[in-house]
Coordinates of C-alpha atoms in Angstrom, one line a residue:
M1 CA 25.3 84.6 89.0
D2 CA 21.7 85.4 90.1
R3 CA 23.1 87.1 93.2
L4 CA 25.5 89.2 91.1
R5 CA 22.7 90.3 88.7
S6 CA 20.5 91.3 91.7
I7 CA 23.2 93.5 93.2
A8 CA 24.2 95.0 89.8
G9 CA 20.7 96.4 89.5
F10 CA 21.2 98.9 92.3
W11 CA 25.1 99.0 92.7
N12 CA 25.4 102.6 91.4
W13 CA 22.9 104.0 93.8
L14 CA 24.6 102.7 97.0
P15 CA 27.0 105.7 97.5
A16 CA 24.0 108.1 97.3
F17 CA 22.0 105.9 99.7
R18 CA 24.9 105.9 102.2
V19 CA 25.3 109.7 102.2
V20 CA 21.5 110.3 102.5
A21 CA 21.3 107.6 105.3
E22 CA 24.1 109.2 107.3
T23 CA 23.0 112.8 106.9
Q24 CA 19.2 112.0 106.9
H25 CA 18.8 115.3 105.1
L26 CA 18.6 115.5 101.3
P27 CA 19.9 119.0 100.8
T28 CA 23.0 118.3 103.0
A29 CA 23.6 115.0 101.2
S30 CA 23.3 116.7 97.8
K31 CA 26.0 119.2 98.8
E32 CA 28.3 116.4 99.9
L33 CA 27.8 114.5 96.6
H34 CA 27.8 117.7 94.4
T35 CA 24.5 116.7 92.8
S36 CA 20.9 118.1 92.9
T37 CA 18.4 117.2 95.6
P38 CA 15.8 116.0 93.0
A39 CA 18.4 113.7 91.4
L40 CA 19.3 112.3 94.9
S41 CA 15.7 111.8 95.8
R42 CA 15.2 109.8 92.5
A43 CA 18.2 107.6 93.3
V44 CA 16.7 106.8 96.7
K45 CA 13.3 106.0 95.2
Q46 CA 14.9 103.8 92.5
L47 CA 16.9 101.9 95.1
E48 CA 13.8 101.3 97.2
A49 CA 11.9 100.1 94.1
E50 CA 14.8 97.7 93.2
V51 CA 15.1 96.2 96.7
G52 CA 11.3 96.0 97.1
C53 CA 10.8 98.0 100.3
K54 CA 10.9 101.4 101.8
L55 CA 14.2 102.4 103.5
F56 CA 13.2 105.8 105.0
R57 CA 10.4 107.4 106.8
R58 CA 9.6 111.1 106.8
V59 CA 9.7 113.0 110.1
G60 CA 8.8 116.7 109.5
R61 CA 11.3 118.0 107.0
R62 CA 13.8 115.3 107.6
I63 CA 14.0 111.7 106.6
E64 CA 15.0 108.9 108.9
L65 CA 16.1 105.3 108.3
N66 CA 13.5 102.7 109.1
E67 CA 14.5 99.2 110.2
A68 CA 15.1 98.0 106.7
G69 CA 17.2 101.1 106.0
E70 CA 19.4 100.4 109.1
I71 CA 20.0 96.9 107.8
M72 CA 20.9 98.2 104.4
L73 CA 23.2 100.9 105.8
D74 CA 25.2 98.3 107.8
A75 CA 25.6 96.2 104.8
V76 CA 26.7 99.1 102.6
R77 CA 29.2 100.3 105.2
D78 CA 30.8 96.9 105.5
G79 CA 30.9 96.3 101.8
M80 CA 32.6 99.7 101.1
R81 CA 35.1 99.2 103.9
L82 CA 36.1 95.7 102.8
I83 CA 36.7 97.1 99.2
H84 CA 38.8 100.0 100.6
E85 CA 40.9 97.6 102.7
G86 CA 41.4 95.3 99.8
L87 CA 42.6 98.2 97.6
S88 CA 45.0 99.3 100.3
R89 CA 46.5 95.8 100.5
L90 CA 46.8 95.8 96.7
Q91 CA 48.7 99.1 96.7
S92 CA 51.2 98.0 99.3
A93 CA 51.8 95.4 102.0
D94 CA 52.7 98.3 104.3
L95 CA 50.5 100.8 106.0
V96 CA 49.8 103.5 103.4
G97 CA 47.7 106.6 103.0
D98 CA 45.3 108.3 105.5
F99 CA 44.2 106.7 108.7
S100 CA 41.9 108.5 111.1
I101 CA 42.4 108.1 114.8
A102 CA 40.4 109.7 117.6
S103 CA 42.0 109.6 121.1
A104 CA 41.4 111.2 124.5
G105 CA 43.2 111.2 127.8
L106 CA 46.5 109.8 128.9
I107 CA 46.7 107.2 126.2
T108 CA 47.2 109.8 123.5
T109 CA 50.6 111.2 124.5
A110 CA 51.8 108.3 126.7
Y111 CA 51.2 105.5 124.2
L112 CA 49.5 106.4 121.0
I113 CA 52.0 109.0 119.7
P114 CA 55.0 106.7 120.5
A115 CA 53.2 103.8 118.7
L116 CA 52.6 105.9 115.6
G117 CA 56.2 106.9 115.6
V118 CA 57.2 103.3 115.4
L119 CA 54.7 102.7 112.6
R120 CA 55.9 105.7 110.6
R121 CA 59.5 104.5 110.7
Q122 CA 58.5 101.1 109.5
N123 CA 55.9 102.4 107.0
P124 CA 57.1 105.8 105.5
G125 CA 53.9 106.1 103.4
F126 CA 51.6 105.9 106.5
S127 CA 49.8 109.2 107.2
P128 CA 47.8 109.0 110.4
R129 CA 45.4 111.8 111.3
V130 CA 44.9 112.2 115.1
S131 CA 42.1 114.2 116.6
T132 CA 40.7 114.6 120.1
A133 CA 37.9 112.1 120.7
D134 CA 34.5 113.1 121.9
P135 CA 33.1 110.0 123.7
Q136 CA 29.5 111.1 122.8
Q137 CA 30.4 111.2 119.1
V138 CA 32.9 108.4 118.7
S139 CA 30.4 105.6 118.0
A140 CA 28.7 107.5 115.2
Q141 CA 32.1 108.5 113.7
L142 CA 33.3 104.9 113.7
L143 CA 30.2 103.6 112.1
R144 CA 30.2 106.0 109.3
G145 CA 33.9 105.6 108.7
A146 CA 34.9 109.2 109.7
V147 CA 37.2 107.5 112.4
D148 CA 39.0 104.2 111.8
V149 CA 40.0 103.5 115.4
A150 CA 39.5 105.3 118.8
F151 CA 41.3 105.2 122.1
L152 CA 39.5 106.2 125.3
S153 CA 39.4 105.6 129.0
T154 CA 35.7 105.1 129.2
P155 CA 33.7 102.2 127.6
L156 CA 31.2 102.8 124.7
Q157 CA 27.7 101.4 125.1
D158 CA 27.3 100.3 121.5
A159 CA 27.1 96.6 120.5
R160 CA 28.1 97.4 116.9
I161 CA 31.5 98.6 118.0
V162 CA 34.4 96.3 119.0
Q163 CA 35.8 97.2 122.4
V164 CA 39.4 96.1 123.1
S165 CA 40.7 96.3 126.7
L166 CA 44.3 97.4 126.7
G167 CA 44.9 97.3 130.4
A168 CA 44.8 100.0 133.1
E169 CA 47.1 102.8 134.2
S170 CA 47.8 103.5 137.9
S171 CA 47.5 107.1 139.1
A172 CA 48.5 109.2 142.1
V173 CA 47.7 112.7 143.5
Y174 CA 50.5 115.2 142.7
C175 CA 51.4 118.7 143.6
G176 CA 54.0 121.2 142.4
V177 CA 56.9 122.9 144.2
G178 CA 54.9 125.9 145.4
H179 CA 52.0 123.8 146.9
P180 CA 51.8 123.6 150.8
F181 CA 51.8 119.7 150.5
Y182 CA 55.1 119.6 148.6
G183 CA 57.6 117.5 150.4
R184 CA 55.1 116.1 153.0
H185 CA 54.7 112.4 153.7
D186 CA 51.8 112.7 156.2
V187 CA 49.0 114.3 154.2
T188 CA 45.6 112.8 155.0
L189 CA 42.8 112.1 152.5
A190 CA 40.6 114.8 154.2
E191 CA 43.3 117.4 153.7
I192 CA 43.8 116.5 150.1
A193 CA 40.0 116.6 149.4
S194 CA 39.9 120.1 150.9
H195 CA 42.3 121.6 148.4
E196 CA 41.5 122.6 144.8
F197 CA 42.1 120.3 141.9
I198 CA 42.6 120.5 138.1
A199 CA 40.6 117.8 136.4
P200 CA 39.3 116.6 133.0
P201 CA 35.7 117.6 132.0
A202 CA 32.9 115.3 133.1
D203 CA 31.7 112.7 130.7
D204 CA 28.1 112.3 129.4
R205 CA 27.2 110.6 132.7
G206 CA 28.5 113.5 134.8
M207 CA 31.5 111.5 135.9
I208 CA 35.0 112.9 136.1
I209 CA 37.3 110.0 135.1
D210 CA 40.8 110.7 136.3
G211 CA 41.3 108.1 139.1
W212 CA 39.9 110.1 142.0
P213 CA 37.4 108.0 144.1
A214 CA 33.9 109.1 142.9
E215 CA 32.4 108.7 146.3
I216 CA 34.8 111.3 147.9
P217 CA 33.8 115.0 147.3
R218 CA 36.6 117.4 146.2
K219 CA 37.0 120.9 144.9
I220 CA 37.5 121.3 141.1
A221 CA 39.0 124.7 140.3
M222 CA 39.9 124.2 136.6
F223 CA 38.9 121.7 133.8
V224 CA 41.2 120.8 130.9
D225 CA 40.8 118.2 128.2
Q226 CA 44.5 117.6 127.7
M227 CA 46.4 115.6 130.4
R228 CA 49.7 117.3 129.5
V229 CA 48.1 120.7 130.1
G230 CA 46.8 119.5 133.5
C231 CA 50.3 118.3 134.4
E232 CA 51.9 121.7 133.6
V233 CA 49.3 123.5 135.7
C234 CA 49.9 121.2 138.6
I235 CA 53.7 121.8 138.3
G236 CA 52.8 125.5 138.7
G237 CA 52.1 124.7 142.4
E238 CA 48.6 126.1 142.8
L239 CA 46.4 123.1 142.1
L240 CA 46.5 119.4 142.8
A241 CA 46.0 116.8 140.1
V242 CA 45.3 113.1 139.8
L243 CA 47.9 112.1 137.2
P244 CA 48.8 108.8 135.6
K245 CA 52.2 107.7 136.9
V246 CA 53.4 107.3 133.4
V247 CA 52.6 111.0 132.7
A248 CA 54.2 112.2 136.0
A249 CA 57.3 110.0 135.7
A250 CA 59.1 112.5 133.4
H251 CA 58.7 115.3 136.0
S252 CA 59.1 113.6 139.4
P253 CA 62.8 112.9 139.1
R254 CA 63.5 116.6 138.4
G255 CA 61.5 117.5 141.5
E256 CA 58.8 119.3 139.6
L257 CA 56.0 117.0 141.0
W258 CA 55.5 115.5 144.4
S259 CA 53.4 112.3 144.9
L260 CA 51.2 112.4 147.9
D261 CA 51.3 108.6 148.4
L262 CA 47.5 108.2 148.5
E263 CA 46.7 104.5 148.4
D264 CA 43.9 102.6 146.6
L265 CA 43.2 105.1 143.8
P266 CA 41.2 103.2 141.1
P267 CA 43.3 102.6 138.0
T268 CA 42.3 104.3 134.7
P269 CA 41.2 101.7 132.1
L270 CA 42.5 101.9 128.6
F271 CA 40.3 100.9 125.6
A272 CA 40.5 100.7 121.8
F273 CA 37.4 100.8 119.7
H274 CA 36.8 100.0 116.0
R275 CA 34.3 98.5 113.7
P276 CA 34.2 94.7 113.3
V277 CA 37.2 93.4 111.4
L278 CA 36.1 92.1 108.0
G279 CA 39.4 91.1 106.3
P280 CA 42.1 88.7 107.4
R281 CA 44.7 91.4 107.6
A282 CA 42.7 94.4 108.8
L283 CA 45.0 97.5 109.2
V284 CA 43.1 98.7 112.3
T285 CA 44.5 95.7 114.2
T286 CA 48.0 96.9 113.4
I287 CA 47.4 100.2 115.1
V288 CA 45.8 98.6 118.2
D289 CA 48.6 96.1 118.5
A290 CA 51.3 98.8 118.3
V291 CA 49.6 100.8 121.1
R292 CA 49.2 97.6 123.1
H293 CA 52.9 97.0 122.8
Q294 CA 53.7 100.4 124.1
I295 CA 51.4 99.9 127.1
A296 CA 53.0 96.5 127.8
A297 CA 56.5 97.9 127.6
R298 CA 55.6 100.8 130.0
G299 CA 58.8 102.7 129.5
T300 CA 61.2 99.7 129.2
D301 CA 63.7 99.3 126.4
A302 CA 61.6 96.7 124.6
A303 CA 62.4 96.2 120.9
E304 CA 60.0 97.5 118.3
P305 CA 57.5 94.8 117.4
P306 CA 57.1 93.4 113.9
V307 CA 54.1 95.5 112.8
R308 CA 54.6 95.7 109.0
G309 CA 51.6 94.9 106.9
G310 CA 48.7 94.5 109.4
A311 CA 47.6 91.6 111.6

């Protein structure tokens, strides 16, 4: 009971604290909460007085969380998320409402979209929102709850985020009908490297992650952030592309793409990322498991998994 009374003393100020902590700018936070800046400032000061320590430090015109504030923000985020997940389970045993998913690379169209189709058929009230993931922003989006789960081909260097390895996808170098390599079986690596490629943009480390060996120079003539777009450009016959075999598979039998049989291309890793699971039936694990099933099936006629109600 003492613990309950101590929390009740500042419970009403926690939403205001979270918005201020995540924006670190009182005018921006006041606009999001539709309240005045002085009222928000008073709420923060009252919270600090109640918990007995400062939660922010001033840096110029901005305010930043100090160490105590970081601890408080983590606790508030987890508490609010657990309440939200509990309310979702009270409303229905199925997946319901909005669910924000960020995804980039081949996993989006090859595995995520089919997985969401399965979940939608099994849970008609499920309304996923899929956006293109920016690896440099994903950690912050996950931590503040703007994104519930993310799917990428590059790891995130953030110990606060759960990283789930979903396997890896093999790739090959492809060309379209009009390319001089089309139909050839004897193309050397040196010849391939001398021709122009279409590729995804470099990540924050300056690395292009598409399966091409990083130690071998090549010519990049065009960058696209959608794998399907790169595939269509490659089909046009002007540029080479390193494509996941699962993406190229729909085009190769029709003769639109030709594989150059280059061996030892490094596989593309597939990852899911989410905040630590708090409840026993966290809905985020349902999404991850559905995508994992699609990857494991890899185009087979596997039956739809029992994904109703979360893991």
